[in-house]
């Protein structure tokens, strides 16, 4: 039942990929919302918004695929995790509502543009923080009895989950700042170089703290990271972070435009790989494995046929959309 | 009864509230996306500025409606887990893949090409831009396909078995996707979306024609909308009737509730036009009915026997008053739409489609009718399948998450607050855009026409002078005599 490339394992990777795609793509546009108060009202803010206005909608869709895929492939996990993380998930949804409508509303109502700018920022921060808290709460484990969540309503609220929440806010802000380095020029770009450097330092401190704390949340995580000979493999992760850190700061100092963003993405990629190392093969950490939660093979095969054909097509036209809007962004949209 | 049912009832209210709000937007954007594709195609084919003007006009409204549909739709996709976790665990293996296909085939397509559609007019060629518009329109349709398939499966489940832990396990995906009520529901809902859009477009056209009969954009949009209503309304009534027959076959208790038939009628059932259903006493008070008409409609035979709810276990009854009334609201509005279509046809034949004030006023009044009918129809079908989430197999009370009432109450309150603020503001913005007369100016291909500030003021002043100058019928002008007719 626990072969390495059976259907549940493949689906675990597909969903992990959806979450990864979500984090790297919606990460930078949520980051813009987090950074928004730092930009001058008027053309500067409009320009920042316009760097993602044509693509944010597609970015956010990966979240729906992650959630919908979880329900389809691992219904038991979906049924346990969502009630357990009820409050942060509702908060995330409400945050995403404000952030999403702000893209259109701020253009339609110039008199209340400041209000929608605040909604954009607040929505982005709440959604990001809630995602971080969700992740932290997942990592620290969920009480399960039978086929349902069995813990209390505030179990998710711990110093660790709050730390992960705050770290994610900083991390997304870093993604946003490095994205803007690519998409803008002039004064705005200079501002973003400074922002990116400071945020980079804080992000790395946050990553180190979370990484240091995680193995001590449970014996299983400690084993996953430090058991011999696994450690030969797992040790590559912090090593790569170190290399990326060096490249990141060199890139900032030399004024490279693409490298800082790529390195920020690399931090997130490595962070997610680290997460995978910790929890695999569980889908509800420390409680339910992917094989226990998996839907019947018929469901997994039916979806896999679609995923194999469709996900590459999705990636192709997503890439095309980014290509259409390549280069530096100006001030005006279609509005 | 309260302590136990509280959390489930609150979760049901939350679902009903969020889905009703959400449904408004796709109901509008499915039709509008197609309308935009038609407008752009007409522009590419004829080169007439009026089509491009209308395209730009409705594109802004579409962007607002679509954005609100997306954010409220994400809530729906997570609500299955937060509030209905037992349902998700049990029905996930069947419902989940359908929704995953919706995301992979439709949601990404719409979201991916929306950016090109909104912002890309000056960045890609005309052909590619039209392809993007088409992709968005097709995406909304594919989305409806999968979501209605999932919903229909919950109403008329097929192609599955149940495993040892009580999960629904797929046996035949063809039977699951094309379950017995799906084709009827798909046709009925998509037609409803087209009608909803046509009524809104028609009302906006009428509003501007009432102010300025010479506005070319208003004339074209009104004519197109009335044409669609004329064709779609009768088809919709026919499709609705077919859907009703299908429901009678597969969910008889729902039809009994729609018809208000508590008692069985062994020799021909009456059609109750009006009445106040009393669930407790199982009677309909103050009944006004046409003898044997219900049998005629449902069985095409005056004397065909029809069973009433008395033949169904009382624990399996839907709540009749809601279903009974929502059904009547939907049908009543459907016939008003038919009347509007007929009126429009008459005016067209007489050549006064753009002059007839009564027609314009009627069309204006009918503007929101599609939304009301769509919600009423949704309520009919959803409340009518209670007390089940998966019809006949999984009860609503057994589908909910193990949540405490205060948690659900708090989130419900938050949703109500946020939805009214956000979607209230969005509705105002949409109405503001609709209040602007469509401008048919400027060279083709220029998307940034908002930049010219005097447009709005200039649009209104000469309009009234044009209107009085051209008013052939005399006294239906803009002055005191106006509102009486």
Tab-separated table of C-alpha atoms in Angstrom, chain A residues 11 50 53-69 71-73 75-86 89-90 92-94 96-101 103-109 111-112 116 147-150 153 293-308 310-311 313-314 317-318 320-321 323-330 332-335, chain B residues 14 59-60 63-64 66-68 70-72 74-83 85-120 123-124 128 146 163 165 167-171 173 177 401-404 407-408 411-412 414-415 418-419 421-423 425-427 429 432-433 447-451:
chain	number	residue	atom	x	y	z
A	11	UNK	CA	-1.648	13.419	-5.754
A	50	UNK	CA	-1.030	47.764	-12.394
A	53	UNK	CA	-3.797	43.783	-12.157
A	54	UNK	CA	-3.832	41.598	-15.310
A	55	UNK	CA	-2.544	38.447	-13.599
A	56	UNK	CA	-3.634	38.371	-9.936
A	57	UNK	CA	-6.884	36.599	-10.715
A	58	UNK	CA	-5.076	33.646	-12.246
A	59	UNK	CA	-2.603	33.614	-9.370
A	60	UNK	CA	-5.366	33.292	-6.821
A	61	UNK	CA	-6.947	30.403	-8.695
A	62	UNK	CA	-4.153	28.097	-7.493
A	63	UNK	CA	-5.606	28.458	-4.021
A	64	UNK	CA	-8.895	27.105	-5.301
A	65	UNK	CA	-7.093	24.214	-6.973
A	66	UNK	CA	-5.204	23.493	-3.746
A	67	UNK	CA	-8.405	23.494	-1.681
A	68	UNK	CA	-10.551	21.771	-4.289
A	69	UNK	CA	-7.819	19.233	-5.000
A	71	UNK	CA	-11.244	17.804	-1.084
A	72	UNK	CA	-11.171	15.605	-4.157
A	73	UNK	CA	-7.986	13.629	-3.496
A	75	UNK	CA	-11.488	14.203	1.421
A	76	UNK	CA	-10.819	12.974	4.934
A	77	UNK	CA	-7.979	15.452	5.395
A	78	UNK	CA	-10.133	18.268	4.029
A	79	UNK	CA	-12.926	17.306	6.430
A	80	UNK	CA	-10.563	17.317	9.415
A	81	UNK	CA	-8.385	20.313	8.652
A	82	UNK	CA	-10.974	22.910	7.688
A	83	UNK	CA	-13.111	22.712	10.826
A	84	UNK	CA	-9.919	22.605	12.921
A	85	UNK	CA	-8.670	25.821	11.332
A	86	UNK	CA	-12.092	27.393	11.063
A	89	UNK	CA	-9.644	30.123	7.145
A	90	UNK	CA	-12.713	32.335	7.463
A	92	UNK	CA	-8.381	34.436	5.059
A	93	UNK	CA	-11.510	34.299	2.887
A	94	UNK	CA	-12.775	37.623	4.197
A	96	UNK	CA	-9.221	37.897	0.105
A	97	UNK	CA	-12.638	39.427	-0.584
A	98	UNK	CA	-11.468	42.915	0.377
A	99	UNK	CA	-8.179	42.542	-1.419
A	100	UNK	CA	-9.804	41.168	-4.576
A	101	UNK	CA	-12.509	43.783	-5.038
A	103	UNK	CA	-8.470	45.998	-7.744
A	104	UNK	CA	-11.612	47.244	-9.487
A	105	UNK	CA	-13.280	49.365	-6.838
A	106	UNK	CA	-10.430	51.824	-6.323
A	107	UNK	CA	-10.740	52.867	-9.979
A	108	UNK	CA	-14.500	53.198	-9.887
A	109	UNK	CA	-14.686	55.486	-6.898
A	111	UNK	CA	-13.464	59.858	-3.888
A	112	UNK	CA	-13.103	56.759	-1.718
A	116	UNK	CA	-10.213	50.863	-0.946
A	147	UNK	CA	-12.922	10.776	11.108
A	148	UNK	CA	-13.212	14.232	12.612
A	149	UNK	CA	-11.405	17.053	14.353
A	150	UNK	CA	-11.507	16.588	18.102
A	153	UNK	CA	-11.726	26.126	18.910
A	293	UNK	CA	-7.034	10.090	3.682
A	294	UNK	CA	-6.928	9.272	-0.026
A	295	UNK	CA	-10.080	9.070	-2.086
A	296	UNK	CA	-10.774	5.773	-3.878
A	297	UNK	CA	-8.517	5.000	-6.847
A	298	UNK	CA	-11.330	5.652	-9.300
A	299	UNK	CA	-11.516	9.262	-8.150
A	300	UNK	CA	-7.763	9.730	-8.219
A	301	UNK	CA	-7.345	8.222	-11.695
A	302	UNK	CA	-10.231	10.214	-13.150
A	303	UNK	CA	-8.715	13.454	-11.940
A	304	UNK	CA	-5.181	12.510	-12.806
A	305	UNK	CA	-6.088	12.097	-16.467
A	306	UNK	CA	-7.365	15.669	-16.426
A	307	UNK	CA	-4.507	17.048	-14.384
A	308	UNK	CA	-1.838	15.552	-16.632
A	310	UNK	CA	-4.713	20.362	-18.238
A	311	UNK	CA	-2.073	21.585	-15.816
A	313	UNK	CA	-1.979	23.800	-20.697
A	314	UNK	CA	-2.819	26.064	-17.753
A	317	UNK	CA	-1.436	30.128	-21.101
A	318	UNK	CA	-0.536	31.542	-17.708
A	320	UNK	CA	1.500	33.608	-22.155
A	321	UNK	CA	-0.472	36.085	-20.023
A	323	UNK	CA	4.478	37.368	-21.522
A	324	UNK	CA	1.817	39.725	-22.871
A	325	UNK	CA	2.308	42.016	-19.890
A	326	UNK	CA	6.089	41.694	-19.739
A	327	UNK	CA	8.375	44.646	-19.195
A	328	UNK	CA	8.017	47.741	-17.076
A	329	UNK	CA	4.538	48.799	-16.063
A	330	UNK	CA	3.130	52.277	-16.628
A	332	UNK	CA	-2.687	53.639	-16.604
A	333	UNK	CA	-4.864	50.533	-16.800
A	334	UNK	CA	-7.872	49.907	-19.001
A	335	UNK	CA	-10.077	51.896	-16.684
B	14	UNK	CA	-24.726	30.747	6.054
B	59	UNK	CA	-16.587	45.372	-20.240
B	60	UNK	CA	-16.249	47.636	-17.205
B	63	UNK	CA	-15.057	43.332	-14.703
B	64	UNK	CA	-16.848	44.422	-11.540
B	66	UNK	CA	-16.720	39.021	-12.446
B	67	UNK	CA	-14.443	40.190	-9.626
B	68	UNK	CA	-17.235	39.900	-7.125
B	70	UNK	CA	-14.603	35.252	-8.047
B	71	UNK	CA	-14.156	36.370	-4.458
B	72	UNK	CA	-17.573	35.080	-3.382
B	74	UNK	CA	-13.714	31.142	-3.377
B	75	UNK	CA	-15.787	31.324	-0.200
B	76	UNK	CA	-18.110	28.651	-1.587
B	77	UNK	CA	-15.272	26.292	-2.421
B	78	UNK	CA	-13.975	26.404	1.144
B	79	UNK	CA	-17.352	26.362	2.850
B	80	UNK	CA	-17.816	22.686	2.012
B	81	UNK	CA	-14.926	21.969	4.338
B	82	UNK	CA	-15.523	24.509	7.063
B	83	UNK	CA	-19.239	24.002	7.635
B	85	UNK	CA	-17.049	18.560	6.700
B	86	UNK	CA	-18.959	15.293	7.088
B	87	UNK	CA	-20.515	15.857	3.686
B	88	UNK	CA	-17.042	16.580	2.286
B	89	UNK	CA	-15.621	13.393	3.747
B	90	UNK	CA	-18.467	11.252	2.420
B	91	UNK	CA	-19.282	12.865	-0.918
B	92	UNK	CA	-15.792	14.245	-1.611
B	93	UNK	CA	-14.687	11.288	-3.775
B	94	UNK	CA	-17.562	12.040	-6.183
B	95	UNK	CA	-18.149	15.782	-5.853
B	96	UNK	CA	-14.492	16.746	-5.400
B	97	UNK	CA	-13.263	15.607	-8.825
B	98	UNK	CA	-16.147	17.438	-10.529
B	99	UNK	CA	-15.149	20.631	-8.780
B	100	UNK	CA	-11.474	20.015	-9.473
B	101	UNK	CA	-12.346	19.714	-13.162
B	102	UNK	CA	-14.242	22.969	-12.923
B	103	UNK	CA	-11.142	24.691	-11.600
B	104	UNK	CA	-8.820	23.086	-14.166
B	105	UNK	CA	-11.018	23.538	-17.245
B	106	UNK	CA	-12.888	26.754	-16.477
B	107	UNK	CA	-11.722	28.832	-13.545
B	108	UNK	CA	-8.129	29.060	-14.764
B	109	UNK	CA	-9.270	29.764	-18.305
B	110	UNK	CA	-11.446	32.682	-17.247
B	111	UNK	CA	-8.942	34.102	-14.787
B	112	UNK	CA	-6.015	33.649	-17.160
B	113	UNK	CA	-7.606	35.404	-20.105
B	114	UNK	CA	-9.524	38.022	-18.143
B	115	UNK	CA	-6.326	40.058	-17.834
B	116	UNK	CA	-5.751	39.974	-21.598
B	117	UNK	CA	-9.404	40.820	-22.171
B	118	UNK	CA	-9.358	43.807	-19.808
B	119	UNK	CA	-5.886	45.173	-20.356
B	120	UNK	CA	-4.662	43.654	-23.568
B	123	UNK	CA	-0.921	44.762	-26.402
B	124	UNK	CA	-2.135	41.900	-28.552
B	128	UNK	CA	-5.874	37.398	-30.159
B	146	UNK	CA	-19.262	21.253	-13.899
B	163	UNK	CA	-17.999	1.858	0.896
B	165	UNK	CA	-16.775	3.925	5.966
B	167	UNK	CA	-18.172	7.294	1.528
B	168	UNK	CA	-19.740	7.575	-1.894
B	169	UNK	CA	-17.409	5.776	-4.275
B	170	UNK	CA	-17.543	6.463	-8.014
B	171	UNK	CA	-18.517	3.539	-10.238
B	173	UNK	CA	-18.094	8.820	-14.204
B	177	UNK	CA	-21.574	13.617	-14.668
B	401	UNK	CA	-19.141	19.924	10.655
B	402	UNK	CA	-18.807	19.176	14.358
B	403	UNK	CA	-18.977	22.880	15.136
B	404	UNK	CA	-20.349	24.810	18.091
B	407	UNK	CA	-18.432	29.620	15.906
B	408	UNK	CA	-20.899	29.370	13.028
B	411	UNK	CA	-18.662	33.627	10.960
B	412	UNK	CA	-22.201	34.105	9.633
B	414	UNK	CA	-18.889	38.373	9.622
B	415	UNK	CA	-20.036	37.204	6.183
B	418	UNK	CA	-18.624	42.004	4.772
B	419	UNK	CA	-20.969	40.985	1.948
B	421	UNK	CA	-20.413	46.394	2.633
B	422	UNK	CA	-18.416	44.998	-0.265
B	423	UNK	CA	-21.144	43.857	-2.618
B	425	UNK	CA	-20.488	49.125	-2.811
B	426	UNK	CA	-19.957	47.008	-5.927
B	427	UNK	CA	-23.627	47.212	-6.844
B	429	UNK	CA	-20.510	51.152	-8.776
B	432	UNK	CA	-23.205	54.251	-11.631
B	433	UNK	CA	-21.580	52.795	-14.726
B	447	UNK	CA	-9.461	51.711	-24.837
B	448	UNK	CA	-8.618	54.734	-22.686
B	449	UNK	CA	-11.675	56.835	-23.432
B	450	UNK	CA	-12.258	57.642	-19.785
B	451	UNK	CA	-9.478	60.143	-19.937
